[in-house]
Amino acid sequence: MTVPEIVPKDNSMAVEIKVLTLNIWGIPGVSKDRKARVEAIANQLITGPEEYDFVFLQEVWSLEDYRFIVSKLHACYDADKDEYVHHRAVQAFETPQFIRSNRRDEDVLIFAGDFNVTSTDFAYGLIKCYGNLVDTYTESPVKPHGSNGETCETPSNSYTAVKTLVENPSGNRIDYIFYQTAPGHKVKTKLCDQPWPQRVPAQEFSFSDHEAVRATLTITPVKDGDTDEVPLDAKYETESLLNSSAAFEEGLKKVNSNRKFYLTLCVLVSLLLIINIVVQASCSLASGVPFFLDLMLVLLSFILMYMIYMGFTFYHLEFNEVQRAKQGIECDLERLRIRNAQTFEEERKRALTGIK
């Protein structure tokens, strides 16, 4: 989301904006207490002690819930067994490109929501580095008391399973509010916290299985060249790119393995179809058996079509997508290597000049 022309160009006064993000966990038929929680969330946004300039809501799956909220104005994954890691890597690679392609002349860009990655995940580093984004939580001088900003599976949330607390007592920080500035403006995070109560008022359940995150930003116009842009940490950027490249490499192996699996099944199902046809054509079978074989013929035909699609189309497209992202990462790693080499050479020459 962009914040267009929110700061007067001829005024040096700072403008303050408040942002809230919340995954409402609104999956019909799955999410517990969904309707009651959606109503409570809408009421909290309307009647709560604070108004927000921008509200980001995720998992509003029901059109009814969406309309209800408006009328009032990818799951966390196991890092050790994450079979979707290359999918998230591609998404993390494409997200900053989406930001750059849609950025215009706005004063500030705000990017917020449930990212399903922790701050130690390579995908977080990729999004932050590539998108040149500032994490309001890490910048904030005011943070939630007694925690490290965890927003999901927290011990205080009514929907957190006891089993997850045994494995991870504090929960995970996977909901973020990022920002990016344009030349001529300075943005600072005044605070980033979790402002909503742990339970819906007068109820025993929480607003969602995620905690709401609030950030207050101050935006100040400055003279051209005065923007105090924080340079990227070269080591952090390099580690993020290398980890991403490794994830893509593993992803390509997994995609190839899945593709071979479906192609093997294609061969096996084709053989079963041939056997079925041969048996029907050469044998006089008992009553009722031909119907069974016809049914098997139809079923195997549908299975074969699905296997052909997965083996020849789906995983072929997925392989190309991961390969394209991997090549993009490798190009940036080479660019970073050249830049670091140039920086090292400049510092070496400067040191030699100082000695002379």
Tab-separated table of C-alpha atoms in Angstrom:
chain	number	residue	atom	x	y	z
A	1	MET	CA	0.000	0.000	0.000
A	2	THR	CA	1.291	3.447	-0.880
A	3	VAL	CA	0.766	6.690	0.996
A	4	PRO	CA	0.404	9.331	-1.722
A	5	GLU	CA	1.259	12.945	-1.045
A	6	ILE	CA	0.551	12.697	2.654
A	7	VAL	CA	3.139	15.337	3.534
A	8	PRO	CA	2.701	18.911	2.263
A	9	LYS	CA	5.623	19.832	0.034
A	10	ASP	CA	5.874	23.346	1.402
A	11	ASN	CA	5.710	22.399	5.060
A	12	SER	CA	8.393	21.028	7.350
A	13	MET	CA	5.890	19.766	9.937
A	14	ALA	CA	5.942	16.031	10.602
A	15	VAL	CA	2.842	13.978	9.884
A	16	GLU	CA	1.980	10.959	12.020
A	17	ILE	CA	0.200	7.910	10.624
A	18	LYS	CA	-1.005	4.775	12.389
A	19	VAL	CA	-1.014	1.356	10.766
A	20	LEU	CA	-2.550	-1.917	11.945
A	21	THR	CA	-2.178	-5.419	10.503
A	22	LEU	CA	-4.033	-8.562	11.582
A	23	ASN	CA	-4.536	-12.040	10.165
A	24	ILE	CA	-8.178	-12.528	11.208
A	25	TRP	CA	-8.189	-16.324	10.639
A	26	GLY	CA	-11.503	-16.192	8.853
A	27	ILE	CA	-11.739	-19.561	7.089
A	28	PRO	CA	-15.410	-20.662	6.900
A	29	GLY	CA	-16.003	-24.083	8.425
A	30	VAL	CA	-12.466	-24.266	9.843
A	31	SER	CA	-11.727	-21.233	12.010
A	32	LYS	CA	-13.216	-21.379	15.499
A	33	ASP	CA	-15.669	-18.693	16.660
A	34	ARG	CA	-15.315	-17.035	13.235
A	35	LYS	CA	-18.492	-14.947	13.136
A	36	ALA	CA	-18.194	-13.791	16.738
A	37	ARG	CA	-14.550	-12.858	16.202
A	38	VAL	CA	-15.201	-11.003	12.932
A	39	GLU	CA	-17.860	-8.927	14.653
A	40	ALA	CA	-15.498	-8.264	17.562
A	41	ILE	CA	-12.696	-7.236	15.180
A	42	ALA	CA	-15.002	-4.838	13.339
A	43	ASN	CA	-16.226	-3.371	16.621
A	44	GLN	CA	-12.685	-3.011	17.931
A	45	LEU	CA	-11.689	-1.105	14.800
A	46	ILE	CA	-14.704	1.193	15.173
A	47	THR	CA	-15.050	1.690	18.899
A	48	GLY	CA	-11.503	0.992	20.073
A	49	PRO	CA	-9.464	3.684	21.795
A	50	GLU	CA	-7.521	4.438	18.630
A	51	GLU	CA	-8.199	5.192	14.981
A	52	TYR	CA	-5.944	3.864	12.223
A	53	ASP	CA	-5.040	5.460	8.943
A	54	PHE	CA	-4.381	2.101	7.294
A	55	VAL	CA	-5.640	-1.362	8.244
A	56	PHE	CA	-4.271	-4.539	6.640
A	57	LEU	CA	-6.404	-7.662	7.121
A	58	GLN	CA	-5.480	-11.167	5.963
A	59	GLU	CA	-7.471	-14.395	5.585
A	60	VAL	CA	-10.782	-12.632	5.014
A	61	TRP	CA	-11.942	-15.683	3.064
A	62	SER	CA	-15.674	-15.110	3.349
A	63	LEU	CA	-17.308	-12.446	1.178
A	64	GLU	CA	-19.862	-12.076	3.968
A	65	ASP	CA	-17.075	-11.272	6.451
A	66	TYR	CA	-15.474	-8.828	4.023
A	67	ARG	CA	-18.728	-6.976	3.444
A	68	PHE	CA	-19.450	-6.921	7.169
A	69	ILE	CA	-16.072	-5.358	7.978
A	70	VAL	CA	-16.350	-2.867	5.115
A	71	SER	CA	-19.861	-1.919	6.156
A	72	LYS	CA	-18.425	-0.831	9.521
A	73	LEU	CA	-15.683	1.472	6.842
A	74	HIS	CA	1.633	-18.648	2.393
A	75	ALA	CA	0.419	-21.105	8.089
A	76	CYS	CA	3.626	-21.304	9.782
A	77	TYR	CA	5.900	-24.007	8.412
A	78	ASP	CA	8.362	-26.372	10.027
A	79	ALA	CA	11.779	-24.952	9.179
A	80	ASP	CA	13.372	-28.423	9.330
A	81	LYS	CA	10.778	-30.129	7.087
A	82	ASP	CA	9.540	-27.340	4.855
A	83	GLU	CA	8.495	-28.858	1.540
A	84	TYR	CA	7.285	-25.438	0.327
A	85	VAL	CA	10.572	-23.654	0.910
A	86	HIS	CA	11.278	-23.075	-2.783
A	87	HIS	CA	7.764	-21.728	-3.324
A	88	ARG	CA	8.290	-19.162	-0.590
A	89	ALA	CA	11.719	-18.383	-1.999
A	90	VAL	CA	10.196	-17.569	-5.379
A	91	GLN	CA	7.512	-15.441	-3.713
A	92	ALA	CA	10.146	-13.612	-1.662
A	93	PHE	CA	12.136	-12.997	-4.855
A	94	GLU	CA	9.103	-11.738	-6.807
A	95	THR	CA	7.629	-9.558	-4.052
A	96	PRO	CA	10.252	-6.764	-4.197
A	97	GLN	CA	9.992	-6.792	-7.984
A	98	PHE	CA	6.250	-6.275	-7.638
A	99	ILE	CA	6.907	-3.393	-5.245
A	100	ARG	CA	9.353	-1.723	-7.634
A	101	SER	CA	7.125	-2.165	-10.669
A	102	ASN	CA	4.117	-0.623	-8.919
A	103	ARG	CA	5.923	2.181	-7.094
A	104	ARG	CA	5.174	5.626	-8.474
A	105	ASP	CA	5.821	9.030	-6.868
A	106	GLU	CA	4.365	8.381	-3.446
A	107	ASP	CA	5.946	9.761	-0.313
A	108	VAL	CA	5.892	6.468	1.592
A	109	LEU	CA	5.166	2.857	0.755
A	110	ILE	CA	3.770	0.583	3.470
A	111	PHE	CA	3.993	-3.175	3.079
A	112	ALA	CA	2.344	-5.194	5.831
A	113	GLY	CA	0.702	-8.488	6.667
A	114	ASP	CA	1.248	-12.111	7.647
A	115	PHE	CA	4.395	-13.216	5.779
A	116	ASN	CA	4.609	-16.738	7.264
A	117	VAL	CA	8.358	-16.311	7.823
A	118	THR	CA	10.344	-15.431	10.922
A	119	SER	CA	12.987	-12.721	10.990
A	120	THR	CA	15.700	-15.420	10.889
A	121	ASP	CA	14.297	-16.951	7.708
A	122	PHE	CA	16.184	-16.268	4.470
A	123	ALA	CA	12.909	-15.173	2.827
A	124	TYR	CA	12.640	-12.317	5.336
A	125	GLY	CA	16.142	-11.150	4.438
A	126	LEU	CA	15.392	-11.440	0.738
A	127	ILE	CA	12.242	-9.333	0.991
A	128	LYS	CA	13.932	-6.747	3.202
A	129	CYS	CA	17.117	-6.441	1.120
A	130	TYR	CA	15.549	-6.604	-2.326
A	131	GLY	CA	12.669	-4.352	-1.412
A	132	ASN	CA	14.875	-1.896	0.513
A	133	LEU	CA	12.327	-2.058	3.319
A	134	VAL	CA	12.552	-1.037	6.966
A	135	ASP	CA	11.066	-3.354	9.599
A	136	THR	CA	9.154	-1.094	11.994
A	137	TYR	CA	9.571	-3.544	14.874
A	138	THR	CA	13.371	-3.586	14.759
A	139	GLU	CA	13.476	0.201	14.344
A	140	SER	CA	10.936	0.978	17.031
A	141	PRO	CA	12.172	2.403	20.355
A	142	VAL	CA	8.936	1.084	21.924
A	143	LYS	CA	8.232	-2.641	21.693
A	144	PRO	CA	5.793	-5.089	23.341
A	145	HIS	CA	6.748	-5.621	26.964
A	146	GLY	CA	7.976	-9.059	27.945
A	147	SER	CA	8.279	-10.484	24.424
A	148	ASN	CA	10.284	-10.312	21.233
A	149	GLY	CA	7.303	-9.270	19.168
A	150	GLU	CA	5.900	-12.783	18.658
A	151	THR	CA	2.575	-12.627	16.827
A	152	CYS	CA	1.547	-16.249	16.243
A	153	GLU	CA	1.167	-19.263	18.555
A	154	THR	CA	1.843	-17.049	21.556
A	155	PRO	CA	1.237	-18.386	25.087
A	156	SER	CA	-1.378	-15.705	25.813
A	157	ASN	CA	-3.549	-16.572	22.786
A	158	SER	CA	-6.598	-18.741	23.461
A	159	TYR	CA	-6.161	-20.671	20.200
A	160	THR	CA	-2.550	-21.695	20.753
A	161	ALA	CA	-2.228	-25.464	21.170
A	162	VAL	CA	-0.344	-26.748	24.209
A	163	LYS	CA	1.797	-28.926	21.947
A	164	THR	CA	3.155	-25.900	20.069
A	165	LEU	CA	4.040	-24.209	23.359
A	166	VAL	CA	6.075	-27.237	24.402
A	167	GLU	CA	8.044	-27.027	21.149
A	168	ASN	CA	8.194	-23.223	21.036
A	169	PRO	CA	7.163	-21.522	24.314
A	170	SER	CA	7.268	-17.946	22.998
A	171	GLY	CA	5.654	-18.294	19.564
A	172	ASN	CA	6.872	-16.707	16.320
A	173	ARG	CA	7.025	-13.222	14.847
A	174	ILE	CA	5.613	-13.626	11.341
A	175	ASP	CA	3.408	-10.517	11.016
A	176	TYR	CA	5.221	-7.375	9.882
A	177	ILE	CA	4.800	-3.727	9.011
A	178	PHE	CA	7.513	-2.547	6.618
A	179	TYR	CA	7.957	0.842	4.999
A	180	GLN	CA	9.984	2.375	2.200
A	181	THR	CA	10.563	6.081	1.685
A	182	ALA	CA	10.998	8.270	-1.378
A	183	PRO	CA	13.641	11.025	-1.770
A	184	GLY	CA	12.676	14.183	0.062
A	185	HIS	CA	11.100	12.471	3.054
A	186	LYS	CA	12.319	11.061	6.325
A	187	VAL	CA	10.324	8.330	8.080
A	188	LYS	CA	10.843	7.073	11.608
A	189	THR	CA	9.016	4.450	13.615
A	190	LYS	CA	7.641	5.992	16.792
A	191	LEU	CA	6.425	2.666	18.165
A	192	CYS	CA	5.563	-0.861	17.094
A	193	ASP	CA	3.514	-2.956	19.475
A	194	GLN	CA	0.432	-5.146	19.945
A	195	PRO	CA	-2.338	-2.813	21.127
A	196	TRP	CA	-5.363	-5.098	21.343
A	197	PRO	CA	-6.347	-7.006	24.502
A	198	GLN	CA	-5.533	-10.701	24.771
A	199	ARG	CA	-9.241	-11.606	24.793
A	200	VAL	CA	-12.337	-10.259	23.123
A	201	PRO	CA	-14.120	-8.141	25.747
A	202	ALA	CA	-16.514	-10.249	27.853
A	203	GLN	CA	-15.399	-13.444	26.039
A	204	GLU	CA	-12.951	-16.265	26.693
A	205	PHE	CA	-11.422	-16.306	23.196
A	206	SER	CA	-8.940	-14.078	21.402
A	207	PHE	CA	-9.638	-11.887	18.360
A	208	SER	CA	-7.653	-14.294	16.153
A	209	ASP	CA	-4.937	-16.922	16.336
A	210	HIS	CA	-2.584	-14.054	15.413
A	211	GLU	CA	-1.924	-10.893	17.396
A	212	ALA	CA	-2.700	-7.496	15.897
A	213	VAL	CA	0.393	-5.387	15.208
A	214	ARG	CA	0.386	-1.592	15.310
A	215	ALA	CA	3.016	0.828	14.061
A	216	THR	CA	3.039	4.599	14.398
A	217	LEU	CA	5.189	6.388	11.829
A	218	THR	CA	6.282	10.003	11.617
A	219	ILE	CA	6.877	11.407	8.128
A	220	THR	CA	8.867	14.598	7.720
A	221	PRO	CA	9.664	16.408	4.465
A	222	VAL	CA	13.369	17.195	4.060
A	223	LYS	CA	15.523	18.919	1.524
A	224	ASP	CA	16.797	16.859	-1.383
A	225	GLY	CA	19.840	14.903	-0.329
A	226	ASP	CA	19.006	15.073	3.386
A	227	THR	CA	17.179	11.749	3.530
A	228	ASP	CA	19.094	9.562	5.969
A	229	GLU	CA	18.749	6.320	4.037
A	230	VAL	CA	20.291	3.410	5.919
A	231	PRO	CA	22.733	1.480	3.701
A	232	LEU	CA	22.263	-2.247	3.383
A	233	ASP	CA	24.502	-4.500	5.423
A	234	ALA	CA	26.620	-6.176	2.723
A	235	LYS	CA	27.201	-9.277	4.857
A	236	TYR	CA	23.501	-9.658	5.656
A	237	GLU	CA	22.556	-9.124	2.019
A	238	THR	CA	25.123	-11.678	0.847
A	239	GLU	CA	23.961	-14.283	3.374
A	240	SER	CA	20.334	-13.767	2.332
A	241	LEU	CA	21.184	-14.211	-1.332
A	242	LEU	CA	23.357	-17.285	-0.703
A	243	ASN	CA	20.683	-18.916	1.459
A	244	SER	CA	18.082	-18.148	-1.208
A	245	SER	CA	20.286	-19.645	-3.910
A	246	ALA	CA	20.667	-22.801	-1.821
A	247	ALA	CA	16.883	-22.981	-1.339
A	248	PHE	CA	16.357	-22.654	-5.084
A	249	GLU	CA	18.903	-25.418	-5.733
A	250	GLU	CA	17.114	-27.762	-3.335
A	251	GLY	CA	13.806	-26.709	-4.881
A	252	LEU	CA	14.975	-27.630	-8.365
A	253	LYS	CA	16.016	-31.076	-7.131
A	254	LYS	CA	12.630	-31.550	-5.454
A	255	VAL	CA	10.712	-30.414	-8.543
A	256	ASN	CA	12.721	-32.791	-10.735
A	257	SER	CA	12.090	-35.632	-8.291
A	258	ASN	CA	8.336	-34.925	-8.255
A	259	ARG	CA	8.270	-34.703	-12.034
A	260	LYS	CA	10.003	-38.094	-12.400
A	261	PHE	CA	7.566	-39.571	-9.863
A	262	TYR	CA	4.521	-38.488	-11.884
A	263	LEU	CA	6.089	-39.588	-15.179
A	264	THR	CA	6.752	-43.015	-13.648
A	265	LEU	CA	3.131	-43.201	-12.545
A	266	CYS	CA	2.117	-42.272	-16.102
A	267	VAL	CA	3.931	-45.353	-17.389
A	268	LEU	CA	2.390	-47.616	-14.730
A	269	VAL	CA	-1.160	-46.344	-15.292
A	270	SER	CA	-0.700	-46.654	-19.060
A	271	LEU	CA	0.288	-50.296	-18.610
A	272	LEU	CA	-2.805	-50.925	-16.481
A	273	LEU	CA	-4.953	-49.336	-19.188
A	274	ILE	CA	-3.397	-51.544	-21.852
A	275	ILE	CA	-3.942	-54.650	-19.719
A	276	ASN	CA	-7.547	-53.613	-19.130
A	277	ILE	CA	-8.201	-53.185	-22.861
A	278	VAL	CA	-6.493	-56.470	-23.782
A	279	VAL	CA	-8.471	-58.401	-21.170
A	280	GLN	CA	-11.773	-56.955	-22.361
A	281	ALA	CA	-10.983	-57.710	-26.000
A	282	SER	CA	-9.750	-61.292	-25.586
A	283	CYS	CA	-11.774	-62.826	-22.798
A	284	SER	CA	-15.365	-63.896	-22.314
A	285	LEU	CA	-15.975	-62.805	-18.770
A	286	ALA	CA	-18.661	-63.490	-16.245
A	287	SER	CA	-21.698	-61.258	-15.916
A	288	GLY	CA	-20.930	-57.982	-14.153
A	289	VAL	CA	-17.178	-58.102	-14.692
A	290	PRO	CA	-17.220	-56.092	-17.984
A	291	PHE	CA	-18.978	-53.252	-16.159
A	292	PHE	CA	-16.247	-53.279	-13.532
A	293	LEU	CA	-13.560	-53.184	-16.213
A	294	ASP	CA	-15.334	-50.324	-17.998
A	295	LEU	CA	-15.472	-48.419	-14.741
A	296	MET	CA	-11.755	-49.068	-14.191
A	297	LEU	CA	-11.060	-47.923	-17.745
A	298	VAL	CA	-12.754	-44.552	-17.109
A	299	LEU	CA	-11.088	-44.136	-13.727
A	300	LEU	CA	-7.620	-44.995	-15.032
A	301	SER	CA	-8.105	-42.628	-17.975
A	302	PHE	CA	-8.823	-39.707	-15.646
A	303	ILE	CA	-5.860	-40.646	-13.433
A	304	LEU	CA	-3.601	-40.835	-16.478
A	305	MET	CA	-4.685	-37.386	-17.684
A	306	TYR	CA	-3.940	-35.948	-14.238
A	307	MET	CA	-0.518	-37.623	-14.130
A	308	ILE	CA	0.303	-36.339	-17.625
A	309	TYR	CA	-0.673	-32.800	-16.603
A	310	MET	CA	1.441	-32.931	-13.432
A	311	GLY	CA	4.448	-34.562	-15.091
A	312	PHE	CA	4.553	-32.668	-18.377
A	313	THR	CA	2.944	-29.312	-17.580
A	314	PHE	CA	2.700	-28.386	-13.889
A	315	TYR	CA	6.184	-29.371	-12.769
A	316	HIS	CA	7.696	-28.161	-16.042
A	317	LEU	CA	6.277	-24.695	-15.384
A	318	GLU	CA	7.336	-24.834	-11.730
A	319	PHE	CA	10.875	-25.834	-12.708
A	320	ASN	CA	11.107	-22.883	-15.110
A	321	GLU	CA	9.825	-20.484	-12.451
A	322	VAL	CA	12.322	-21.639	-9.822
A	323	GLN	CA	15.138	-21.676	-12.393
A	324	ARG	CA	14.345	-18.103	-13.451
A	325	ALA	CA	14.395	-16.903	-9.834
A	326	LYS	CA	17.662	-18.760	-9.191
A	327	GLN	CA	19.298	-17.107	-12.204
A	328	GLY	CA	18.140	-13.710	-10.941
A	329	ILE	CA	19.693	-14.409	-7.534
A	330	GLU	CA	22.955	-15.518	-9.131
A	331	CYS	CA	23.105	-12.313	-11.191
A	332	ASP	CA	22.695	-10.262	-8.034
A	333	LEU	CA	25.338	-12.301	-6.233
A	334	GLU	CA	27.756	-11.540	-9.059
A	335	ARG	CA	26.802	-7.838	-8.882
A	336	LEU	CA	27.377	-7.884	-5.137
A	337	ARG	CA	30.742	-9.618	-5.559
A	338	ILE	CA	31.893	-6.964	-8.028
A	339	ARG	CA	30.653	-4.160	-5.788
A	340	ASN	CA	32.371	-5.591	-2.734
A	341	ALA	CA	35.603	-6.065	-4.697
A	342	GLN	CA	35.472	-2.447	-5.838
A	343	THR	CA	34.810	-1.259	-2.281
A	344	PHE	CA	37.740	-3.304	-0.991
A	345	GLU	CA	40.042	-1.896	-3.688
A	346	GLU	CA	38.968	1.692	-2.940
A	347	GLU	CA	39.611	1.188	0.783
A	348	ARG	CA	43.004	-0.382	0.033
A	349	LYS	CA	44.047	2.591	-2.116
A	350	ARG	CA	42.818	5.012	0.525
A	351	ALA	CA	44.852	3.187	3.177
A	352	LEU	CA	47.958	3.263	0.998
A	353	THR	CA	47.504	6.988	0.376
A	354	GLY	CA	47.232	7.566	4.119
A	355	ILE	CA	50.487	5.683	4.722
A	356	LYS	CA	52.342	7.782	2.175
